[in-house]
Short mmCIF file of C-alpha atoms in Angstrom, two decimals:
data_model
loop_
_atom_site.label_atom_id
_atom_site.label_comp_id
_atom_site.label_asym_id
_atom_site.label_seq_id
_atom_site.Cartn_x
_atom_site.Cartn_y
_atom_site.Cartn_z
CA MET A 1 -12.82 -37.29 -15.29
CA ILE A 2 -12.42 -35.19 -12.12
CA PRO A 3 -11.88 -31.50 -12.97
CA TYR A 4 -10.43 -30.61 -9.55
CA PRO A 5 -7.86 -32.12 -7.18
CA ASN A 6 -9.52 -33.35 -3.98
CA TRP A 7 -8.02 -30.45 -1.98
CA LEU A 8 -9.34 -27.70 -4.28
CA ASP A 9 -12.58 -25.85 -3.60
CA ALA A 10 -13.83 -24.09 -6.72
CA GLY A 11 -15.51 -21.32 -4.69
CA ASP A 12 -12.41 -20.46 -2.64
CA ASN A 13 -10.19 -20.62 -5.71
CA ALA A 14 -12.50 -18.39 -7.73
CA TRP A 15 -12.83 -15.86 -4.90
CA GLN A 16 -9.06 -15.61 -4.42
CA LEU A 17 -8.53 -15.02 -8.14
CA ILE A 18 -11.30 -12.41 -8.21
CA ALA A 19 -9.91 -10.74 -5.10
CA ALA A 20 -6.42 -10.69 -6.63
CA THR A 21 -7.81 -9.13 -9.79
CA LEU A 22 -9.61 -6.45 -7.75
CA VAL A 23 -6.34 -5.62 -6.01
CA GLY A 24 -4.55 -5.58 -9.36
CA LEU A 25 -7.12 -3.12 -10.69
CA MET A 26 -6.26 -0.83 -7.79
CA SER A 27 -2.78 -0.51 -9.31
CA ILE A 28 -3.61 -0.45 -13.00
CA PRO A 29 -5.61 1.51 -13.80
CA GLY A 30 -6.51 2.69 -10.25
CA ILE A 31 -3.29 4.27 -9.00
CA ALA A 32 -2.27 5.26 -12.54
CA ILE A 33 -5.52 7.20 -13.02
CA LEU A 34 -5.69 8.60 -9.49
CA TYR A 35 -2.11 9.88 -9.44
CA GLY A 36 -2.34 10.83 -13.12
CA GLY A 37 -5.21 13.15 -12.25
CA LEU A 38 -3.55 14.60 -9.15
CA VAL A 39 -0.25 15.62 -10.75
CA GLN A 40 0.35 18.59 -13.04
CA ARG A 41 -0.63 17.91 -16.64
CA LYS A 42 3.01 17.87 -17.72
CA TRP A 43 3.62 14.77 -15.54
CA VAL A 44 0.57 12.62 -16.39
CA VAL A 45 2.31 10.31 -18.88
CA ASN A 46 5.37 9.90 -16.68
CA THR A 47 3.25 9.02 -13.67
CA MET A 48 1.14 6.48 -15.54
CA LEU A 49 4.17 4.85 -17.15
CA MET A 50 5.93 4.46 -13.82
CA ALA A 51 2.81 2.79 -12.43
CA PHE A 52 2.66 0.31 -15.31
CA THR A 53 6.39 -0.44 -15.28
CA GLY A 54 6.48 -0.80 -11.50
CA PHE A 55 3.62 -3.30 -11.65
CA SER A 56 5.43 -5.31 -14.33
CA LEU A 57 8.81 -5.27 -12.61
CA VAL A 58 7.40 -6.64 -9.37
CA LEU A 59 5.59 -9.50 -11.14
CA VAL A 60 8.77 -10.75 -12.80
CA ALA A 61 10.79 -10.55 -9.58
CA TRP A 62 7.92 -12.04 -7.57
CA VAL A 63 7.67 -15.31 -9.48
CA LEU A 64 11.43 -15.70 -9.91
CA TRP A 65 12.57 -15.22 -6.31
CA GLU A 66 10.46 -12.89 -4.14
CA PHE A 67 7.39 -15.01 -3.34
CA LYS A 68 9.48 -17.61 -1.54
CA MET A 69 11.29 -14.82 0.34
CA GLY A 70 7.98 -13.60 1.72
CA PHE A 71 6.13 -16.89 2.15
CA GLY A 72 8.67 -19.72 2.11
CA GLU A 73 11.12 -21.42 4.45
CA PRO A 74 13.27 -19.14 6.67
CA LEU A 75 16.57 -18.15 5.15
CA ASN A 76 18.39 -19.64 8.14
CA SER A 77 16.32 -20.62 11.17
CA SER A 78 19.47 -21.27 13.23
CA TRP A 79 20.30 -17.56 13.35
CA PRO A 80 19.54 -15.95 16.72
CA GLY A 81 16.39 -13.99 17.56
CA ILE A 82 14.58 -12.09 14.86
CA LEU A 83 17.28 -12.93 12.30
CA GLY A 84 16.16 -16.57 12.30
CA ALA A 85 12.65 -15.60 11.21
CA PHE A 86 13.35 -12.44 9.24
CA VAL A 87 13.00 -13.41 5.58
CA GLY A 88 12.49 -16.51 3.48
CA ARG A 89 14.89 -18.33 1.19
CA PRO A 90 14.73 -17.07 -2.43
CA GLY A 91 13.32 -19.47 -4.99
CA THR A 92 11.22 -19.63 -8.11
CA ILE A 93 7.63 -20.82 -8.34
CA ILE A 94 7.71 -21.21 -12.11
CA GLY A 95 7.06 -24.78 -13.18
CA SER A 96 4.17 -27.21 -13.46
CA HIS A 97 4.52 -28.65 -9.96
CA SER A 98 4.90 -25.30 -8.18
CA GLU A 99 2.06 -23.67 -10.06
CA GLN A 100 -0.45 -26.51 -9.75
CA ALA A 101 0.35 -27.79 -6.27
CA GLN A 102 -1.78 -26.98 -3.25
CA ALA A 103 -1.01 -23.57 -1.74
CA TYR A 104 1.22 -23.83 1.30
CA ILE A 105 3.02 -21.43 3.65
CA PRO A 106 5.52 -23.53 5.64
CA LEU A 107 5.51 -21.58 8.91
CA VAL A 108 1.72 -21.15 8.87
CA ASN A 109 0.20 -24.29 7.38
CA GLY A 110 2.98 -26.58 8.58
CA PRO A 111 2.32 -26.04 12.31
CA LYS A 112 -1.44 -25.99 11.52
CA LEU A 113 -1.87 -22.43 12.73
CA MET A 114 -4.62 -22.06 10.13
CA PRO A 115 -6.67 -24.47 7.96
CA ASP A 116 -5.21 -25.90 4.79
CA PHE A 117 -5.75 -23.79 1.69
CA HIS A 118 -8.31 -24.94 -0.88
CA PHE A 119 -6.60 -23.40 -3.90
CA SER A 120 -3.35 -23.73 -5.80
CA GLN A 121 0.06 -22.19 -5.14
CA SER A 122 -0.25 -20.12 -8.31
CA THR A 123 -3.46 -18.59 -6.93
CA LEU A 124 -1.73 -17.69 -3.66
CA ALA A 125 1.31 -16.32 -5.49
CA TYR A 126 -0.76 -14.13 -7.79
CA PHE A 127 -2.89 -12.86 -4.94
CA HIS A 128 0.13 -11.75 -2.94
CA PHE A 129 1.85 -10.38 -6.04
CA ALA A 130 -0.98 -7.85 -6.34
CA PHE A 131 -0.19 -6.67 -2.80
CA ALA A 132 3.53 -6.53 -3.49
CA ALA A 133 2.98 -4.57 -6.71
CA ILE A 134 0.79 -1.83 -5.29
CA THR A 135 3.20 -0.93 -2.47
CA PRO A 136 5.93 0.83 -4.51
CA LEU A 137 3.18 2.37 -6.65
CA LEU A 138 1.71 3.96 -3.53
CA PHE A 139 4.96 5.67 -2.55
CA LEU A 140 5.44 6.76 -6.14
CA GLY A 141 3.15 9.58 -5.02
CA SER A 142 5.92 10.89 -2.77
CA VAL A 143 8.46 11.36 -5.56
CA VAL A 144 6.45 12.20 -8.69
CA GLY A 145 7.52 15.27 -10.62
CA ARG A 146 11.27 14.80 -10.25
CA ILE A 147 12.42 11.16 -9.96
CA ASN A 148 14.52 9.94 -12.90
CA ILE A 149 12.63 7.09 -14.54
CA ARG A 150 15.89 5.16 -15.00
CA ALA A 151 16.38 5.25 -11.25
CA TRP A 152 12.77 4.15 -10.76
CA LEU A 153 13.23 1.09 -12.99
CA LEU A 154 16.18 -0.02 -10.86
CA PHE A 155 14.80 1.01 -7.48
CA VAL A 156 11.48 -0.88 -7.66
CA PRO A 157 12.84 -4.46 -7.92
CA LEU A 158 15.59 -3.73 -5.40
CA TRP A 159 13.16 -2.28 -2.87
CA SER A 160 10.62 -5.03 -3.45
CA THR A 161 13.31 -7.69 -2.91
CA LEU A 162 15.15 -6.21 0.05
CA VAL A 163 12.31 -4.46 1.88
CA TYR A 164 8.84 -5.69 0.95
CA THR A 165 9.63 -9.40 1.24
CA VAL A 166 11.00 -8.84 4.75
CA ASN A 167 7.85 -6.98 5.80
CA ALA A 168 5.67 -9.76 4.37
CA PHE A 169 7.64 -12.57 5.98
CA LEU A 170 7.74 -10.90 9.40
CA LEU A 171 3.97 -10.47 9.64
CA TRP A 172 2.31 -12.80 7.09
CA GLY A 173 4.77 -15.56 6.31
CA GLY A 174 5.02 -16.84 9.88
CA GLY A 175 8.07 -14.72 10.71
CA TRP A 176 9.19 -13.22 13.99
CA TRP A 177 6.41 -10.69 14.61
CA ALA A 178 3.74 -13.13 13.42
CA GLY A 179 5.07 -15.59 15.99
CA LYS A 180 4.82 -12.93 18.68
CA GLY A 181 1.16 -12.36 17.84
CA ALA A 182 1.31 -8.98 16.07
CA LEU A 183 -1.78 -8.39 13.91
CA ASP A 184 -1.92 -7.08 10.35
CA TYR A 185 -5.00 -8.46 8.65
CA SER A 186 -4.29 -7.14 5.18
CA GLY A 187 -1.34 -4.76 5.06
CA GLY A 188 -1.69 -1.72 7.31
CA TYR A 189 1.95 -2.25 8.25
CA VAL A 190 3.30 -4.46 5.45
CA ILE A 191 1.99 -2.15 2.71
CA HIS A 192 0.82 1.25 3.94
CA LEU A 193 3.18 2.03 6.81
CA ALA A 194 5.96 0.76 4.56
CA ALA A 195 4.86 2.97 1.66
CA GLY A 196 4.57 6.05 3.84
CA THR A 197 7.97 5.47 5.45
CA SER A 198 9.85 4.63 2.27
CA GLY A 199 8.15 7.36 0.27
CA PHE A 200 9.08 10.02 2.81
CA VAL A 201 12.71 8.87 2.94
CA ALA A 202 12.88 8.67 -0.87
CA ALA A 203 11.47 12.18 -1.18
CA ALA A 204 14.11 13.45 1.24
CA VAL A 205 16.99 11.71 -0.56
CA ILE A 206 15.92 12.63 -4.11
CA GLY A 207 15.12 16.22 -3.23
CA PRO A 208 12.15 18.47 -3.97
CA ARG A 209 10.35 19.33 -7.16
CA LEU A 210 11.05 22.65 -8.83
CA ALA A 211 9.95 25.50 -6.59
CA ARG A 212 7.48 26.71 -9.20
CA ASP A 213 5.92 23.27 -9.50
CA ARG A 214 5.52 23.04 -5.73
CA ALA A 215 3.86 26.45 -5.63
CA HIS A 216 1.41 25.67 -8.45
CA GLY A 217 0.86 21.95 -8.03
CA VAL A 218 -2.89 21.83 -8.61
CA PRO A 219 -4.53 18.65 -9.98
CA ASN A 220 -4.98 18.55 -13.73
CA ASN A 221 -8.18 16.47 -13.82
CA LEU A 222 -10.52 15.96 -10.85
CA PRO A 223 -12.95 13.66 -12.72
CA MET A 224 -9.95 11.43 -13.46
CA VAL A 225 -9.14 11.50 -9.73
CA ALA A 226 -12.73 10.47 -8.97
CA VAL A 227 -12.48 7.43 -11.27
CA GLY A 228 -9.17 6.33 -9.75
CA ALA A 229 -10.46 6.83 -6.20
CA GLY A 230 -13.61 4.82 -6.96
CA ILE A 231 -11.55 1.94 -8.34
CA LEU A 232 -9.46 2.00 -5.17
CA TRP A 233 -12.50 1.97 -2.90
CA LEU A 234 -14.25 -0.97 -4.54
CA GLY A 235 -10.97 -2.73 -5.31
CA TRP A 236 -10.33 -2.74 -1.57
CA ASN A 237 -13.05 -5.39 -1.27
CA GLY A 238 -10.50 -7.77 -2.77
CA PHE A 239 -7.74 -6.31 -0.63
CA ASN A 240 -9.42 -7.02 2.71
CA GLY A 241 -11.98 -9.61 1.63
CA GLY A 242 -9.35 -11.82 0.04
CA ASP A 243 -6.84 -11.89 2.87
CA MET A 244 -9.05 -14.27 4.79
CA TYR A 245 -7.97 -16.86 2.16
CA PHE A 246 -11.46 -18.42 2.30
CA GLY A 247 -14.71 -17.16 0.82
CA GLY A 248 -16.55 -17.44 4.13
CA HIS A 249 -18.15 -15.48 6.94
CA ASN A 250 -15.07 -13.57 8.02
CA ALA A 251 -14.30 -12.43 4.47
CA ALA A 252 -17.82 -10.99 4.24
CA ALA A 253 -17.42 -9.23 7.59
CA ALA A 254 -14.09 -7.78 6.47
CA VAL A 255 -15.68 -6.37 3.30
CA LEU A 256 -18.54 -4.76 5.23
CA ASN A 257 -16.18 -3.32 7.85
CA THR A 258 -13.94 -1.95 5.11
CA ASN A 259 -16.72 -0.01 3.45
CA LEU A 260 -18.22 1.17 6.74
CA CYS A 261 -14.93 2.51 8.06
CA THR A 262 -14.21 4.21 4.74
CA ALA A 263 -17.58 5.97 4.65
CA VAL A 264 -17.14 7.21 8.24
CA ALA A 265 -13.59 8.41 7.55
CA LEU A 266 -14.66 10.27 4.40
CA LEU A 267 -17.51 12.04 6.21
CA THR A 268 -15.25 12.84 9.17
CA TRP A 269 -12.69 14.55 6.92
CA VAL A 270 -15.43 16.52 5.14
CA LEU A 271 -16.80 17.71 8.49
CA TRP A 272 -13.35 18.75 9.70
CA ASP A 273 -12.88 20.77 6.50
CA LEU A 274 -16.35 22.29 6.79
CA LEU A 275 -16.23 23.24 10.46
CA VAL A 276 -12.62 24.10 11.28
CA GLY A 277 -10.66 23.90 8.02
CA PRO A 278 -8.59 26.88 6.80
CA GLN A 279 -11.35 27.91 4.37
CA LYS A 280 -14.29 26.25 6.19
CA LYS A 281 -15.34 24.64 2.92
CA PRO A 282 -15.67 20.95 2.07
CA THR A 283 -13.44 19.88 -0.83
CA PHE A 284 -13.49 16.88 -3.11
CA LEU A 285 -9.77 16.30 -2.55
CA GLY A 286 -10.42 16.30 1.18
CA ALA A 287 -13.13 13.69 0.72
CA VAL A 288 -10.71 11.54 -1.29
CA ASN A 289 -8.10 11.90 1.44
CA GLY A 290 -10.64 10.81 4.06
CA MET A 291 -11.66 7.87 1.90
CA ILE A 292 -8.09 6.68 1.55
CA VAL A 293 -7.42 7.10 5.27
CA GLY A 294 -10.45 4.93 6.05
CA LEU A 295 -9.38 2.25 3.61
CA VAL A 296 -5.85 2.22 4.98
CA ALA A 297 -6.78 2.34 8.66
CA ILE A 298 -9.24 -0.57 8.49
CA THR A 299 -6.80 -2.73 6.52
CA PRO A 300 -4.90 -4.14 9.53
CA ALA A 301 -8.17 -4.66 11.41
CA ALA A 302 -10.85 -5.62 8.88
CA GLY A 303 -11.60 -9.17 10.06
CA PHE A 304 -10.59 -8.68 13.69
CA VAL A 305 -13.07 -5.94 14.67
CA SER A 306 -16.84 -5.62 14.62
CA GLY A 307 -18.76 -2.91 12.80
CA ILE A 308 -18.65 -0.74 15.94
CA GLY A 309 -14.88 -1.02 15.95
CA ALA A 310 -14.78 -0.13 12.25
CA ILE A 311 -16.77 3.04 12.92
CA TYR A 312 -14.44 4.10 15.72
CA ILE A 313 -11.36 3.38 13.60
CA GLY A 314 -12.71 5.50 10.75
CA LEU A 315 -13.56 8.39 13.08
CA ILE A 316 -10.30 8.33 15.04
CA ALA A 317 -7.90 7.67 12.16
CA SER A 318 -9.45 10.30 9.89
CA SER A 319 -9.31 12.89 12.68
CA LEU A 320 -5.68 12.08 13.47
CA VAL A 321 -4.58 12.25 9.84
CA TRP A 322 -6.58 15.46 9.22
CA LEU A 323 -4.78 17.10 12.13
CA ALA A 324 -1.42 15.76 10.92
CA TRP A 325 -2.15 16.94 7.37
CA THR A 326 -3.07 20.39 8.61
CA TYR A 327 -0.33 21.05 11.14
CA LEU A 328 2.68 18.75 10.61
CA PRO A 329 3.75 20.40 7.30
CA LYS A 330 4.67 23.44 9.39
CA VAL A 331 7.22 21.62 11.59
CA PRO A 332 10.47 19.69 10.95
CA PRO A 333 11.11 17.30 9.32
CA PHE A 334 7.82 17.47 7.42
CA ASN A 335 8.34 21.06 6.31
CA LYS A 336 11.70 20.15 4.79
CA VAL A 337 10.61 17.14 2.68
CA ASP A 338 8.59 17.44 -0.52
CA ASP A 339 6.24 14.46 -0.24
CA ALA A 340 4.35 15.45 -3.38
CA LEU A 341 1.01 13.73 -2.75
CA GLY A 342 1.26 13.40 1.04
CA VAL A 343 1.75 9.63 1.13
CA VAL A 344 3.34 9.85 4.56
CA TYR A 345 0.00 11.11 5.92
CA THR A 346 -2.68 9.13 4.10
CA HIS A 347 -0.73 5.86 4.08
CA GLY A 348 2.06 6.10 6.65
CA ILE A 349 0.25 7.75 9.56
CA ALA A 350 -3.07 6.15 8.64
CA GLY A 351 -1.48 2.68 8.51
CA LEU A 352 0.22 3.26 11.86
CA ALA A 353 -3.03 4.50 13.40
CA GLY A 354 -5.00 1.51 12.08
CA GLY A 355 -2.36 -0.94 13.30
CA MET A 356 -2.43 0.51 16.79
CA LEU A 357 -6.23 0.77 16.87
CA VAL A 358 -6.64 -2.93 16.10
CA GLY A 359 -4.67 -3.44 19.31
CA ILE A 360 -7.51 -1.62 21.05
CA PHE A 361 -10.65 -2.74 19.20
CA ALA A 362 -9.92 -6.36 18.20
CA ASP A 363 -13.05 -8.26 19.27
CA PRO A 364 -12.75 -11.88 20.46
CA ALA A 365 -16.35 -12.48 19.36
CA MET A 366 -15.26 -11.99 15.73
CA PHE A 367 -14.48 -15.62 14.92
CA VAL A 368 -11.65 -15.82 12.40
CA TYR A 369 -11.56 -19.63 12.13
CA LEU A 370 -14.23 -22.08 13.30
CA ASN A 371 -14.29 -25.56 14.71
CA LYS A 372 -16.44 -28.17 12.96
CA ASP A 373 -19.23 -27.57 15.50
CA GLY A 374 -19.27 -23.85 14.69
CA THR A 375 -17.49 -22.67 17.83
CA SER A 376 -14.49 -20.37 17.63
CA ALA A 377 -11.22 -22.09 16.76
CA TRP A 378 -9.27 -18.82 16.72
CA SER A 379 -9.99 -15.16 17.37
CA THR A 380 -8.07 -12.33 18.92
CA SER A 381 -8.70 -9.50 21.35
CA GLY A 382 -7.48 -5.99 21.99
CA TRP A 383 -7.09 -3.69 24.96
CA LEU A 384 -10.84 -3.04 25.33
CA TYR A 385 -11.31 -6.77 25.85
CA GLY A 386 -8.56 -7.18 28.43
CA ASN A 387 -5.53 -7.79 26.22
CA VAL A 388 -3.35 -4.73 26.78
CA ASP A 389 -0.28 -6.68 25.62
CA GLN A 390 -1.60 -6.49 22.07
CA LEU A 391 -0.79 -2.79 21.99
CA TRP A 392 2.87 -3.47 22.75
CA LYS A 393 3.02 -6.11 20.03
CA GLN A 394 1.52 -3.68 17.53
CA ALA A 395 3.96 -0.96 18.55
CA GLY A 396 6.94 -3.29 18.28
CA ALA A 397 5.99 -4.48 14.80
CA ALA A 398 5.40 -0.90 13.66
CA GLY A 399 8.77 0.22 14.99
CA THR A 400 10.52 -2.62 13.17
CA ILE A 401 8.85 -1.71 9.86
CA ILE A 402 9.61 2.01 10.22
CA VAL A 403 13.28 1.62 11.16
CA TYR A 404 14.12 -1.19 8.75
CA ASP A 405 12.30 0.30 5.78
CA ALA A 406 13.71 3.78 6.34
CA VAL A 407 17.30 2.56 6.63
CA MET A 408 17.07 0.18 3.67
CA THR A 409 15.35 2.75 1.43
CA PHE A 410 18.10 5.24 2.25
CA LEU A 411 20.86 2.71 1.52
CA ILE A 412 19.30 1.48 -1.73
CA LEU A 413 18.89 5.01 -3.08
CA LYS A 414 22.35 6.15 -2.02
CA THR A 415 23.88 3.10 -3.69
CA LEU A 416 21.85 3.63 -6.85
CA GLY A 417 22.93 7.26 -6.84
CA LEU A 418 26.50 6.14 -7.45
CA PHE A 419 25.47 4.77 -10.85
CA VAL A 420 22.47 6.79 -12.04
CA LYS A 421 21.08 10.23 -11.27
CA LEU A 422 18.13 9.91 -8.91
CA ARG A 423 16.63 13.27 -9.85
CA ALA A 424 15.95 14.34 -13.39
CA PRO A 425 17.83 17.51 -14.51
CA ASP A 426 16.08 20.84 -14.00
CA ASP A 427 15.70 21.46 -17.73
CA VAL A 428 13.85 18.14 -18.04
CA LEU A 429 11.68 18.99 -15.03
CA GLU A 430 10.65 22.21 -16.75
CA SER A 431 9.12 20.30 -19.68
CA GLY A 432 8.04 17.06 -18.02
CA ASP A 433 6.51 14.40 -20.27
CA LEU A 434 7.68 15.95 -23.55
CA ALA A 435 11.30 15.88 -22.42
CA VAL A 436 11.16 12.39 -20.91
CA HIS A 437 8.80 10.54 -23.27
CA ASP A 438 8.02 12.73 -26.29
CA GLU A 439 4.38 12.30 -25.33
CA GLU A 440 1.67 14.43 -23.76
CA ALA A 441 -1.53 13.42 -22.02
CA TYR A 442 -3.44 16.30 -23.57
CA PRO A 443 -1.70 17.28 -26.83
CA ALA A 444 -2.82 20.32 -28.77
CA GLU A 445 -4.80 19.74 -31.97
CA SER A 446 -1.82 20.83 -34.05
CA ALA A 447 0.34 18.18 -32.39
CA VAL A 448 -2.28 15.49 -33.00
CA ALA A 449 -2.44 16.52 -36.67
CA GLY A 450 1.26 15.93 -37.01
CA SER A 451 2.82 19.38 -36.63
CA PRO A 452 5.92 19.82 -34.46
CA ALA A 453 5.42 19.29 -30.75
CA THR A 454 4.33 22.34 -28.88
CA SER A 455 5.48 23.48 -25.51
CA PRO A 456 3.38 22.47 -22.51
CA ALA A 457 0.40 24.62 -21.57
CA PRO A 458 1.18 27.31 -19.01
CA ILE A 459 0.68 26.33 -15.42
CA VAL A 460 -2.35 27.96 -13.79
CA PRO A 461 -1.58 29.26 -10.28
CA ALA A 462 -3.39 27.52 -7.45
CA PRO A 463 -6.16 29.59 -5.86
CA ASP A 464 -4.86 28.81 -2.40
CA SER A 465 -1.66 27.09 -1.29
CA ALA A 466 -3.66 25.20 1.33
CA ALA A 467 -5.28 23.18 -1.45
CA GLN A 468 -2.12 21.37 -2.50
CA PRO A 469 -3.00 17.94 -3.88
CA ARG A 470 -1.33 15.69 -1.37
CA GLN A 471 -3.04 12.31 -1.30
#
């Protein structure tokens, strides 16, 4: 008996499933623990539950209709311009044939723009589900502490269907911007720029947290933040290492570049804090911010740049986001929107910076695909290597993501607002988890023993308003 179809490579299949699992761990427990540690203690349960429910909602929608919208046949290729390669036709992948057939993206594998996959369609679908699931969880950080969980349960599948699938098709599924040559190795635009944009718009539409919560929004558990951040960092090996689709040389280079850029970005943020920060002290939260900026900024570039490029991206992106983090909250519209954990900075601006920097540092000597004799079958180049046009392609793709995602997020929320309150009532916001879930992350001993629920512990004022836990 033959255990594998002749097109399946056990190594590639195993690596894709491992990579997908690493990305999944970034969501649960990664984001749940990271955000759960960053928020006030009265919102820990709510934050973790929204992470778990968001993850589950996307999986159901993904296998029933969304995967084909992001990676299938165009909805109508006869439509003019970008509309003809904007999104795929909805369809399910549930069934023995769909799940066990060879993985295939019609607009990518069909024209032989890349080698045939050596794993099944179910492997490809699960891998990309993990990417789709983490995106709304990232911008959850913009609206924690006031979004109505009923609105969240409706918003996530709608946003994932109407926004995320379009982003994925445009840049990964062979859509319009992919055809133009725009680069996004693993989601700097599709995931992070999208999360920053949509999170900022959602925060503006839903409105701010209670004034007292904004003034005293210190993290409840820094060790918990450290665990979540560590899971994100190492989970990113699957994020960028898996998007090569093959367990080969370029996947290994992408993993090394990811970690190198992240280390440089973390150290850069710490040095900025130490030398010119408001308190001239390095902070752990600052280090986490720098880490996330490095992870995000290298994501669109991981397999297209060399280690030197990764170092420059970490240095430049971390410096840009540190400056934005420090000064933009003082000017409109940033000073008018309560982006609770600063997702617009560490994901939105960092994703934009990384996407533009790949247009500068993409190295043609980084072979993405090889010919049988070992020569380069396909690579790409940026401005430093004579391809200034790549910058315009990167800018055009970024502009499309920003405008489309902002408009659609606004419309989805305004429509939902006609049927359900987007923001929890103020009396509920005063109590947090107890009012919403009848649960607490850190119940008093008397509550554990079975006595009536006690009121939440008093909020301890932050030592300095500059140390707000935006992430």
